[in-house]
mmCIF file of C-alpha atoms in Angstrom:
data_model
loop_
_atom_site.group_PDB
_atom_site.id
_atom_site.type_symbol
_atom_site.label_atom_id
_atom_site.label_comp_id
_atom_site.label_asym_id
_atom_site.label_seq_id
_atom_site.Cartn_x
_atom_site.Cartn_y
_atom_site.Cartn_z
ATOM 1 C CA ALA G 2 110.691 140.453 44.606
ATOM 2 C CA LYS G 3 113.414 140.782 47.426
ATOM 3 C CA SER G 4 110.026 141.416 49.859
ATOM 4 C CA GLU G 5 109.040 138.203 48.938
ATOM 5 C CA LYS G 6 111.725 136.058 48.671
ATOM 6 C CA GLN G 7 111.868 136.958 52.546
ATOM 7 C CA ALA G 8 108.551 135.872 53.070
ATOM 8 C CA ASP G 9 108.696 133.078 51.169
ATOM 9 C CA ASN G 10 111.668 131.969 53.319
ATOM 10 C CA LEU G 11 109.663 132.695 56.930
ATOM 11 C CA LYS G 12 107.464 130.596 55.790
ATOM 12 C CA ASP G 13 109.891 128.135 55.440
ATOM 13 C CA LEU G 14 111.260 128.888 58.560
ATOM 14 C CA ARG G 15 108.005 128.688 60.291
ATOM 15 C CA ASP G 16 106.951 125.375 58.625
ATOM 16 C CA GLU G 17 110.204 123.809 59.972
ATOM 17 C CA LYS G 18 110.084 125.595 63.283
ATOM 18 C CA ALA G 19 106.221 123.519 63.358
ATOM 19 C CA ALA G 20 107.795 120.965 62.327
ATOM 20 C CA LEU G 21 110.461 120.273 64.512
ATOM 21 C CA ALA G 22 108.111 121.368 67.935
ATOM 22 C CA LYS G 23 105.800 118.563 67.020
ATOM 23 C CA GLN G 24 108.905 116.170 66.730
ATOM 24 C CA ILE G 25 110.098 117.198 70.019
ATOM 25 C CA LYS G 26 106.443 116.500 71.400
ATOM 26 C CA GLU G 27 106.493 112.638 70.309
ATOM 27 C CA LEU G 28 109.941 112.116 71.455
ATOM 28 C CA GLU G 29 109.403 113.681 74.640
ATOM 29 C CA SER G 30 105.796 111.143 74.712
ATOM 30 C CA ASP G 31 107.995 108.173 73.449
ATOM 31 C CA ALA G 32 110.379 108.810 76.684
ATOM 32 C CA ALA G 33 107.892 109.081 78.638
ATOM 33 C CA LYS G 34 106.099 106.473 77.696
ATOM 34 C CA ASN G 35 109.298 104.329 78.105
ATOM 35 C CA GLU G 36 109.784 105.783 81.179
ATOM 36 C CA LYS G 37 106.593 104.111 82.913
ATOM 37 C CA GLN G 38 107.640 100.763 81.147
ATOM 38 C CA GLU G 39 110.745 100.734 83.230
ATOM 39 C CA ASN G 40 109.469 101.492 85.904
ATOM 40 C CA ALA G 41 106.826 99.491 86.253
ATOM 41 C CA LYS G 42 109.742 96.634 85.121
ATOM 42 C CA ASP G 43 111.092 98.028 88.092
ATOM 43 C CA ILE G 44 108.254 97.224 90.788
ATOM 44 C CA LYS G 45 107.622 94.058 89.361
ATOM 45 C CA THR G 46 111.019 93.084 89.966
ATOM 46 C CA GLN G 47 110.846 94.696 93.468
ATOM 47 C CA VAL G 48 107.878 92.937 94.506
ATOM 48 C CA GLU G 49 109.987 89.596 93.498
ATOM 49 C CA ARG G 50 112.488 90.527 95.674
ATOM 50 C CA ILE G 51 110.319 91.641 98.572
ATOM 51 C CA LYS G 52 108.380 88.220 98.066
ATOM 52 C CA ARG G 53 111.808 86.246 98.418
ATOM 53 C CA ALA G 54 112.862 88.204 101.480
ATOM 54 C CA ILE G 55 109.962 87.644 103.257
ATOM 55 C CA ARG G 56 110.006 83.416 102.222
ATOM 56 C CA GLN G 57 113.585 83.282 103.673
ATOM 57 C CA ASN G 58 112.974 85.187 106.518
ATOM 58 C CA LEU G 59 110.205 83.474 107.727
ATOM 59 C CA THR G 60 111.833 80.021 106.652
ATOM 60 C CA HIS G 61 114.444 80.629 108.750
ATOM 61 C CA GLU G 62 112.993 81.595 111.916
ATOM 62 C CA MET G 63 111.354 78.058 111.560
ATOM 63 C CA ILE G 64 113.056 76.155 114.292
ATOM 64 C CA TYR G 65 112.276 73.090 115.761
ATOM 65 C CA LEU G 66 113.606 72.673 119.440
ATOM 66 C CA PRO G 67 112.358 69.602 121.790
ATOM 67 C CA GLY G 68 111.686 71.907 124.886
ATOM 68 C CA MET G 69 109.031 73.233 121.944
ATOM 69 C CA LYS G 70 107.417 70.441 121.134
ATOM 70 C CA ASP G 71 104.104 71.049 123.187
ATOM 71 C CA MET G 72 104.200 74.961 121.962
ATOM 72 C CA LEU G 73 104.663 73.610 117.725
ATOM 73 C CA MET G 74 102.042 70.972 118.198
ATOM 74 C CA GLY G 75 99.297 73.783 119.367
ATOM 75 C CA ASN G 76 99.049 76.854 118.162
ATOM 76 C CA GLY G 77 102.675 77.042 116.961
ATOM 77 C CA ARG G 78 105.383 79.622 117.369
ATOM 78 C CA GLU G 79 104.348 83.475 116.085
ATOM 79 C CA ILE G 80 107.318 84.434 113.738
ATOM 80 C CA CYS G 81 107.896 87.726 111.945
ATOM 81 C CA CYS G 82 109.894 89.714 109.529
ATOM 82 C CA PHE G 83 110.217 93.038 108.644
ATOM 83 C CA ILE G 84 111.275 94.923 105.239
ATOM 84 C CA PRO G 85 113.110 97.761 105.087
ATOM 85 C CA ASN G 86 112.988 100.531 102.428
ATOM 86 C CA VAL G 87 109.957 99.368 100.820
ATOM 87 C CA ASP G 88 107.734 101.885 98.221
ATOM 88 C CA ALA G 89 104.126 102.698 98.994
ATOM 89 C CA GLU G 90 103.726 101.617 95.269
ATOM 90 C CA VAL G 91 105.394 98.261 95.520
ATOM 91 C CA VAL G 92 103.409 97.642 98.482
ATOM 92 C CA LYS G 93 100.452 98.276 96.420
ATOM 93 C CA ALA G 94 101.589 96.099 93.647
ATOM 94 C CA LEU G 95 101.892 93.117 96.852
ATOM 95 C CA GLY G 96 98.277 93.693 97.602
ATOM 96 C CA CYS G 97 99.316 94.600 101.031
ATOM 97 C CA ASP G 98 98.194 98.449 101.360
ATOM 98 C CA SER G 99 97.066 99.064 105.347
ATOM 99 C CA GLY G 100 93.430 99.051 105.721
ATOM 100 C CA VAL G 101 91.593 101.629 107.698
ATOM 101 C CA GLY G 102 93.750 103.970 109.646
ATOM 102 C CA GLY G 103 97.007 101.641 108.931
ATOM 103 C CA GLN G 104 95.736 98.892 110.477
ATOM 104 C CA ALA G 105 97.590 95.273 109.816
ATOM 105 C CA LYS G 106 95.934 93.350 106.751
ATOM 106 C CA THR G 107 95.183 89.982 106.589
ATOM 107 C CA LYS G 108 96.648 87.843 103.881
ATOM 108 C CA TYR G 109 96.989 84.045 102.970
ATOM 109 C CA ILE G 110 100.193 83.626 102.670
ATOM 110 C CA ASP G 111 100.144 81.027 99.762
ATOM 111 C CA ALA G 112 97.858 84.095 97.703
ATOM 112 C CA LEU G 113 101.010 86.415 99.180
ATOM 113 C CA LEU G 114 104.034 84.366 98.131
ATOM 114 C CA GLY G 115 103.024 82.172 96.202
ATOM 115 C CA GLU G 116 103.786 79.180 98.462
ATOM 116 C CA PHE G 117 103.539 78.140 102.108
ATOM 117 C CA PRO G 118 107.100 78.937 104.417
ATOM 118 C CA GLN G 119 108.058 75.128 105.437
ATOM 119 C CA ARG G 120 111.447 73.725 106.700
ATOM 120 C CA LEU G 121 112.856 70.030 107.518
ATOM 121 C CA HIS G 122 114.305 71.296 111.029
ATOM 122 C CA ASN G 123 115.965 68.152 112.617
ATOM 123 C CA ASN G 124 113.458 65.812 111.150
ATOM 124 C CA ASN G 125 110.378 67.831 111.852
ATOM 125 C CA LYS G 126 108.421 69.501 108.740
ATOM 126 C CA LEU G 127 107.333 72.918 109.876
ATOM 127 C CA ILE G 128 104.791 74.894 108.011
ATOM 128 C CA ALA G 129 103.806 78.523 108.070
ATOM 129 C CA THR G 130 100.353 78.932 108.882
ATOM 130 C CA ARG G 131 97.924 80.051 106.290
ATOM 131 C CA THR G 132 97.127 83.678 107.098
ATOM 132 C CA VAL G 133 99.793 86.247 108.175
ATOM 133 C CA SER G 134 98.950 89.935 109.187
ATOM 134 C CA VAL G 135 100.633 92.568 107.199
ATOM 135 C CA LYS G 136 101.022 95.967 108.128
ATOM 136 C CA TYR G 137 102.821 98.664 106.198
ATOM 137 C CA ILE G 138 104.513 101.685 108.482
ATOM 138 C CA LYS G 139 104.550 105.299 105.908
ATOM 139 C CA THR G 140 106.514 107.269 108.478
ATOM 140 C CA ALA G 141 109.552 104.057 108.092
ATOM 141 C CA CYS G 142 108.611 102.923 104.962
ATOM 142 C CA GLU G 143 108.262 99.777 106.639
ATOM 143 C CA LEU G 144 106.630 95.641 105.628
ATOM 144 C CA ARG G 145 106.054 93.761 108.495
ATOM 145 C CA VAL G 146 105.034 90.082 108.375
ATOM 146 C CA ASP G 147 103.947 88.440 111.234
#
């Protein structure tokens, strides 16, 4: 009778242990899902911040001086910005992952930023060109927009 009681207790303990192990696996999978969702939200936030930084940097470099009028009326003036500390995942989310051999990728600025950067400076409206060159430098974790 005593050995049957111990055998029943061992079976109960084994069943409890199996139930707890199953519960632990479910909790771990839920935690992994939550971590992925938080990471996705974090990447979206970083993408929006990078877009805003690019827009502000390019807009800040748009200046008009009377001596530059001919150059601005012609081909315009080249401007660029560098965004440091950018993860490869964020670059991929931006759609700017480098081409073959780390070459710069040409993007439409309105597709990249959602709008054309523009500025009114000395009563002259300055607008960025439609295409920009985007290059990600992996070794420096830096995004360059020309």
